[in-house]
Short mmCIF file of C-alpha atoms in Angstrom, two decimals:
data_model
loop_
_atom_site.label_atom_id
_atom_site.label_comp_id
_atom_site.label_asym_id
_atom_site.label_seq_id
_atom_site.Cartn_x
_atom_site.Cartn_y
_atom_site.Cartn_z
CA MET A 1 -53.91 94.11 -17.51
CA SER A 2 -53.63 93.41 -13.79
CA ILE A 3 -51.09 90.87 -12.61
CA ILE A 4 -52.29 88.49 -9.91
CA ASN A 5 -49.60 87.44 -7.47
CA THR A 6 -50.05 83.69 -6.97
CA SER A 7 -46.80 83.13 -5.08
CA TYR A 8 -48.47 83.84 -1.73
CA VAL A 9 -50.31 80.81 -0.41
CA ASP A 10 -51.21 80.90 3.27
CA ILE A 11 -49.73 77.95 5.16
CA THR A 12 -51.69 76.32 7.97
CA THR A 13 -49.44 73.29 8.50
CA PHE A 14 -45.77 73.14 9.46
CA PHE A 15 -43.38 70.22 9.14
CA LEU A 16 -41.06 69.33 12.00
CA VAL A 17 -37.81 67.46 11.47
CA GLY A 18 -36.21 64.40 13.06
CA LEU A 19 -32.55 63.70 12.40
CA PRO A 20 -31.80 64.70 8.77
CA GLY A 21 -30.21 61.88 6.81
CA LEU A 22 -31.10 59.29 9.46
CA GLU A 23 -34.81 58.91 8.70
CA TYR A 24 -34.33 55.17 8.12
CA ALA A 25 -33.15 54.79 11.74
CA HIS A 26 -35.87 56.91 13.40
CA ILE A 27 -37.64 53.87 14.83
CA TRP A 28 -34.41 52.79 16.59
CA ILE A 29 -33.59 56.34 17.69
CA SER A 30 -37.04 56.50 19.30
CA ILE A 31 -36.02 53.81 21.82
CA PRO A 32 -33.42 55.90 23.74
CA ILE A 33 -35.59 59.01 23.36
CA CYS A 34 -38.62 57.25 24.88
CA SER A 35 -36.41 55.81 27.62
CA MET A 36 -35.11 59.29 28.47
CA TYR A 37 -38.66 60.67 28.61
CA LEU A 38 -39.80 57.80 30.83
CA ILE A 39 -36.90 58.28 33.26
CA ALA A 40 -37.45 62.07 33.28
CA VAL A 41 -41.18 61.75 34.03
CA LEU A 42 -40.62 59.07 36.71
CA GLY A 43 -37.75 61.03 38.27
CA ASN A 44 -39.65 64.30 38.53
CA CYS A 45 -42.81 62.56 39.73
CA THR A 46 -40.66 60.90 42.43
CA ILE A 47 -39.39 64.32 43.55
CA LEU A 48 -42.97 65.60 43.77
CA PHE A 49 -44.11 62.45 45.63
CA ILE A 50 -41.21 62.52 48.09
CA LYS A 51 -41.96 66.20 48.76
CA THR A 52 -45.17 65.16 50.54
CA GLU A 53 -43.02 63.83 53.43
CA PRO A 54 -43.49 66.17 56.45
CA SER A 55 -39.72 66.26 57.09
CA LEU A 56 -39.16 67.85 53.65
CA HIS A 57 -41.51 70.80 54.21
CA GLU A 58 -38.67 73.32 53.95
CA PRO A 59 -38.18 76.22 51.50
CA MET A 60 -35.45 74.44 49.52
CA TYR A 61 -37.70 71.45 48.83
CA TYR A 62 -40.66 73.63 47.86
CA PHE A 63 -38.45 75.29 45.24
CA LEU A 64 -37.18 71.88 44.15
CA SER A 65 -40.81 70.83 43.61
CA MET A 66 -41.31 73.88 41.39
CA LEU A 67 -38.22 72.86 39.41
CA ALA A 68 -39.62 69.32 39.05
CA MET A 69 -42.96 70.70 37.82
CA SER A 70 -41.30 72.87 35.18
CA ASP A 71 -39.15 69.91 34.06
CA LEU A 72 -42.25 67.73 33.90
CA GLY A 73 -44.03 70.37 31.82
CA LEU A 74 -41.14 70.57 29.33
CA SER A 75 -41.04 66.77 29.00
CA LEU A 76 -44.77 66.33 28.44
CA LEU A 77 -45.01 69.24 25.99
CA SER A 78 -42.29 68.03 23.63
CA LEU A 79 -43.15 64.33 23.91
CA PRO A 80 -46.11 64.27 21.44
CA THR A 81 -44.18 65.77 18.51
CA MET A 82 -41.06 63.70 19.26
CA LEU A 83 -43.12 60.50 19.23
CA SER A 84 -45.02 61.47 16.09
CA ILE A 85 -41.73 62.07 14.24
CA PHE A 86 -39.56 59.20 15.44
CA LEU A 87 -42.22 56.51 16.02
CA PHE A 88 -44.94 57.26 13.47
CA ASN A 89 -43.08 59.27 10.81
CA ALA A 90 -45.69 62.02 11.04
CA PRO A 91 -43.87 65.38 11.15
CA GLU A 92 -46.94 67.52 10.36
CA ILE A 93 -48.27 69.94 12.95
CA SER A 94 -51.04 72.51 12.52
CA SER A 95 -50.11 76.16 12.92
CA ASN A 96 -52.37 76.62 15.98
CA ALA A 97 -50.92 73.53 17.69
CA CYS A 98 -47.42 74.79 16.87
CA PHE A 99 -48.10 78.23 18.36
CA ALA A 100 -49.58 76.63 21.48
CA GLN A 101 -46.60 74.29 21.89
CA GLU A 102 -44.02 77.06 21.53
CA PHE A 103 -45.94 79.20 24.06
CA PHE A 104 -45.88 76.50 26.74
CA ILE A 105 -42.31 75.39 25.98
CA HIS A 106 -41.02 78.95 26.29
CA GLY A 107 -43.24 79.53 29.32
CA PHE A 108 -41.92 76.52 31.22
CA SER A 109 -38.34 77.37 30.14
CA VAL A 110 -38.69 80.89 31.57
CA LEU A 111 -40.27 79.40 34.71
CA GLU A 112 -37.33 77.00 35.13
CA SER A 113 -34.91 79.90 34.76
CA SER A 114 -36.86 81.84 37.40
CA VAL A 115 -36.88 78.86 39.77
CA LEU A 116 -33.11 78.44 39.40
CA LEU A 117 -32.74 82.15 40.24
CA ILE A 118 -34.95 81.79 43.33
CA MET A 119 -32.99 78.73 44.43
CA SER A 120 -29.70 80.64 44.15
CA PHE A 121 -31.02 83.33 46.52
CA ASP A 122 -32.37 80.55 48.75
CA ARG A 123 -28.84 79.07 48.97
CA PHE A 124 -27.36 82.51 49.70
CA LEU A 125 -29.87 83.16 52.47
CA ALA A 126 -29.32 79.70 54.00
CA ILE A 127 -25.54 80.24 54.12
CA HIS A 128 -25.46 83.96 54.94
CA ASN A 129 -28.18 84.00 57.59
CA PRO A 130 -29.00 80.39 58.64
CA LEU A 131 -30.64 81.35 61.95
CA ARG A 132 -33.31 83.48 60.25
CA TYR A 133 -33.61 81.30 57.13
CA THR A 134 -36.90 79.55 57.98
CA SER A 135 -38.41 82.68 59.55
CA ILE A 136 -37.74 84.73 56.39
CA LEU A 137 -38.81 82.04 53.89
CA THR A 138 -42.06 80.97 55.49
CA THR A 139 -44.46 78.61 53.70
CA VAL A 140 -46.78 81.52 52.82
CA ARG A 141 -43.90 83.59 51.45
CA VAL A 142 -42.59 80.67 49.40
CA ALA A 143 -46.08 80.15 47.94
CA GLN A 144 -46.33 83.87 47.10
CA ILE A 145 -42.92 83.81 45.39
CA GLY A 146 -43.94 80.73 43.40
CA ILE A 147 -47.23 82.28 42.23
CA VAL A 148 -45.60 85.61 41.29
CA PHE A 149 -42.83 84.00 39.26
CA SER A 150 -45.25 81.58 37.57
CA PHE A 151 -47.45 84.48 36.41
CA LYS A 152 -44.36 86.45 35.37
CA SER A 153 -43.11 83.53 33.27
CA MET A 154 -46.40 83.02 31.43
CA LEU A 155 -47.04 86.76 30.94
CA LEU A 156 -43.57 87.20 29.45
CA VAL A 157 -44.23 84.71 26.66
CA LEU A 158 -47.98 85.44 26.27
CA PRO A 159 -47.46 87.73 23.20
CA PHE A 160 -45.50 85.01 21.32
CA PRO A 161 -48.44 83.02 19.85
CA PHE A 162 -50.37 86.20 18.99
CA THR A 163 -47.47 87.88 17.20
CA LEU A 164 -46.70 84.65 15.31
CA ARG A 165 -50.36 84.25 14.39
CA SER A 166 -50.42 87.78 12.95
CA LEU A 167 -47.60 86.93 10.52
CA ARG A 168 -48.17 85.56 7.04
CA TYR A 169 -46.52 82.28 6.09
CA CYS A 170 -45.99 81.33 2.47
CA LYS A 171 -43.68 79.12 0.37
CA LYS A 172 -41.69 77.74 3.34
CA ASN A 173 -43.20 75.51 6.04
CA GLN A 174 -40.22 73.33 7.05
CA LEU A 175 -39.08 73.94 10.63
CA SER A 176 -35.57 73.00 11.77
CA HIS A 177 -36.38 71.26 15.09
CA SER A 178 -38.48 68.40 16.43
CA TYR A 179 -40.77 70.85 18.22
CA CYS A 180 -41.89 74.46 17.73
CA LEU A 181 -39.75 77.36 18.92
CA HIS A 182 -40.53 81.06 18.49
CA GLN A 183 -37.27 81.93 16.74
CA ASP A 184 -37.66 78.98 14.38
CA VAL A 185 -41.27 79.72 13.35
CA MET A 186 -40.81 83.46 12.82
CA LYS A 187 -38.04 82.83 10.26
CA LEU A 188 -40.60 81.22 7.94
CA ALA A 189 -42.75 84.36 7.77
CA CYS A 190 -42.88 86.24 4.48
CA SER A 191 -44.35 89.35 6.16
CA ASP A 192 -42.58 91.85 8.41
CA ASN A 193 -41.46 90.05 11.61
CA ARG A 194 -39.53 92.88 13.28
CA ILE A 195 -41.86 92.89 16.30
CA ASP A 196 -41.16 89.18 16.84
CA VAL A 197 -37.41 89.73 16.49
CA ILE A 198 -37.43 92.59 19.02
CA TYR A 199 -39.68 90.83 21.53
CA GLY A 200 -37.76 87.57 21.10
CA PHE A 201 -34.57 89.45 21.93
CA PHE A 202 -36.28 90.92 24.99
CA GLY A 203 -37.27 87.41 26.16
CA ALA A 204 -33.71 86.15 25.67
CA LEU A 205 -32.43 89.19 27.58
CA CYS A 206 -34.68 88.29 30.54
CA LEU A 207 -33.11 84.82 30.64
CA MET A 208 -29.63 86.36 30.55
CA ILE A 209 -30.57 88.69 33.43
CA ASP A 210 -31.63 85.62 35.45
CA PHE A 211 -28.27 84.00 34.67
CA ILE A 212 -26.35 87.16 35.66
CA LEU A 213 -28.28 87.42 38.95
CA ILE A 214 -27.53 83.74 39.67
CA ALA A 215 -23.82 84.49 39.09
CA VAL A 216 -24.06 87.51 41.43
CA SER A 217 -25.70 85.39 44.13
CA TYR A 218 -22.84 82.88 43.93
CA ILE A 219 -20.28 85.66 44.20
CA LEU A 220 -22.04 86.71 47.42
CA ILE A 221 -22.14 83.06 48.58
CA LEU A 222 -18.41 82.68 47.92
CA LYS A 223 -17.71 85.90 49.81
CA THR A 224 -19.76 84.63 52.78
CA VAL A 225 -18.10 81.19 52.73
CA LEU A 226 -14.60 82.68 52.65
CA GLY A 227 -15.51 84.57 55.84
CA ILE A 228 -16.10 81.27 57.69
CA ALA A 229 -13.08 80.36 59.81
CA SER A 230 -13.38 76.56 59.70
CA LYS A 231 -12.34 74.82 56.46
CA LYS A 232 -14.72 71.99 57.28
CA GLU A 233 -17.65 74.41 57.58
CA GLN A 234 -16.61 76.11 54.33
CA PHE A 235 -16.69 72.79 52.50
CA LYS A 236 -20.03 71.88 54.11
CA ALA A 237 -21.57 75.21 53.04
CA LEU A 238 -20.32 74.92 49.45
CA ASN A 239 -21.45 71.29 49.25
CA THR A 240 -25.06 72.41 49.73
CA CYS A 241 -24.76 74.36 46.46
CA VAL A 242 -23.35 71.60 44.23
CA SER A 243 -26.76 70.26 43.12
CA HIS A 244 -27.98 73.72 42.20
CA ILE A 245 -24.78 74.58 40.31
CA CYS A 246 -25.17 71.36 38.29
CA ALA A 247 -28.81 72.23 37.54
CA VAL A 248 -27.80 75.73 36.35
CA ILE A 249 -25.10 74.33 34.05
CA ILE A 250 -27.43 71.61 32.70
CA PHE A 251 -30.13 74.20 31.91
CA TYR A 252 -28.16 77.19 30.59
CA LEU A 253 -25.37 75.48 28.65
CA PRO A 254 -27.67 74.00 25.93
CA ILE A 255 -29.53 77.33 25.66
CA ILE A 256 -26.30 79.28 25.14
CA ASN A 257 -24.98 76.71 22.65
CA LEU A 258 -28.23 76.73 20.64
CA ALA A 259 -28.35 80.55 20.65
CA VAL A 260 -24.76 80.73 19.35
CA VAL A 261 -25.54 78.20 16.61
CA HIS A 262 -28.68 80.11 15.55
CA ARG A 263 -26.85 83.42 15.52
CA PHE A 264 -23.36 82.68 14.20
CA ALA A 265 -23.03 79.13 12.86
CA CYS A 266 -25.26 79.50 9.79
CA HIS A 267 -23.54 76.71 7.86
CA VAL A 268 -23.47 74.12 10.65
CA SER A 269 -24.83 70.67 9.81
CA PRO A 270 -28.65 70.46 10.33
CA ILE A 271 -28.21 67.30 12.39
CA ILE A 272 -26.07 69.24 14.93
CA ASN A 273 -28.79 71.89 15.15
CA VAL A 274 -31.50 69.28 15.78
CA LEU A 275 -29.42 67.35 18.33
CA MET A 276 -28.64 70.51 20.33
CA ALA A 277 -32.30 71.54 20.34
CA ASN A 278 -33.34 68.06 21.51
CA VAL A 279 -30.70 68.14 24.26
CA LEU A 280 -32.23 71.43 25.42
CA LEU A 281 -35.53 69.73 26.31
CA LEU A 282 -34.38 66.18 27.02
CA VAL A 283 -31.36 66.57 29.29
CA PRO A 284 -32.47 69.02 32.06
CA PRO A 285 -35.67 67.10 32.95
CA LEU A 286 -33.68 63.86 32.84
CA MET A 287 -30.66 64.97 34.87
CA ASP A 288 -32.15 67.33 37.49
CA PRO A 289 -33.91 64.62 39.57
CA ILE A 290 -30.87 62.32 39.24
CA VAL A 291 -28.49 65.06 40.46
CA TYR A 292 -30.72 66.02 43.40
CA CYS A 293 -31.32 62.39 44.40
CA ILE A 294 -27.57 61.68 44.38
CA LYS A 295 -26.40 64.88 46.07
CA THR A 296 -29.25 65.52 48.56
CA LYS A 297 -29.10 63.06 51.45
CA GLN A 298 -32.64 63.68 52.69
CA ILE A 299 -34.16 62.91 49.27
CA ARG A 300 -31.87 59.92 48.72
CA VAL A 301 -32.82 58.44 52.10
CA ARG A 302 -36.56 58.89 51.42
CA VAL A 303 -36.29 57.31 47.94
CA VAL A 304 -34.38 54.30 49.30
CA ALA A 305 -36.88 53.96 52.19
CA LYS A 306 -39.84 53.96 49.78
CA LEU A 307 -38.17 51.37 47.54
CA CYS A 308 -37.42 49.13 50.55
CA GLN A 309 -41.05 49.41 51.72
CA ARG A 310 -42.27 48.24 48.30
CA LYS A 311 -39.93 45.24 48.36
CA ILE A 312 -41.18 44.27 51.82
#
């Protein structure tokens, strides 16, 4: 007599999670979350709008616009599932929508990492060779760099949805975040996911290489600055890097923390896991435009001028 295995039921819907144990307060939690999204979208749109000023047509501001676009992409991609969970108590998401969301979230995350790397070399070039800075980073060259790194970012994560789609999901369909991530979805598979594990590690390694190259660029910047005789000029040179250093810390710190939790802290409270994952997508888009508006005089002056014009 043949035995039919009925334990394998293909799953086409996943369930996202809000804050475990605080479901009764989701409607109230949605208020600060929506406020953060609104500020992030307005802030990054302001950066893109201010960039149209002719006086800001410099390499640094082109790269800052790319950073704003990647932040805007991350905000808009995670917003639908966040709202559905916290506002409408609807954590369901179809498998295809989940695979699409994780592709774009990882794509824009890799793009942001690439932009931060480009900006670190931009700062090094501006400090090390200021006289040739604008002649080396021409508008055409900046556009070429942007296109190349955008394609590189999307091509790197292109296999993710296809490898996840090839897996079989059964029994478990509860994700551990408020949006879809590759490493979270592949854990639910009941078929062999070694390809996903290996390629996921390769993707994480690419991000770490970006981080290492950023660190190398700042070692070179520090070496160049220490060679400047005037203390005042040293401080002025380093001050141009403060905004970028803040952006690097804001972006990479949540990623490192979440990776450590996923890898080593298996028994950590689920609410900590969810909070850290939400910080990963909420904080960088929120803080980057604030940091650059505060620390970059040219942007701050343009923002204040636009606000004064509106009042008049």
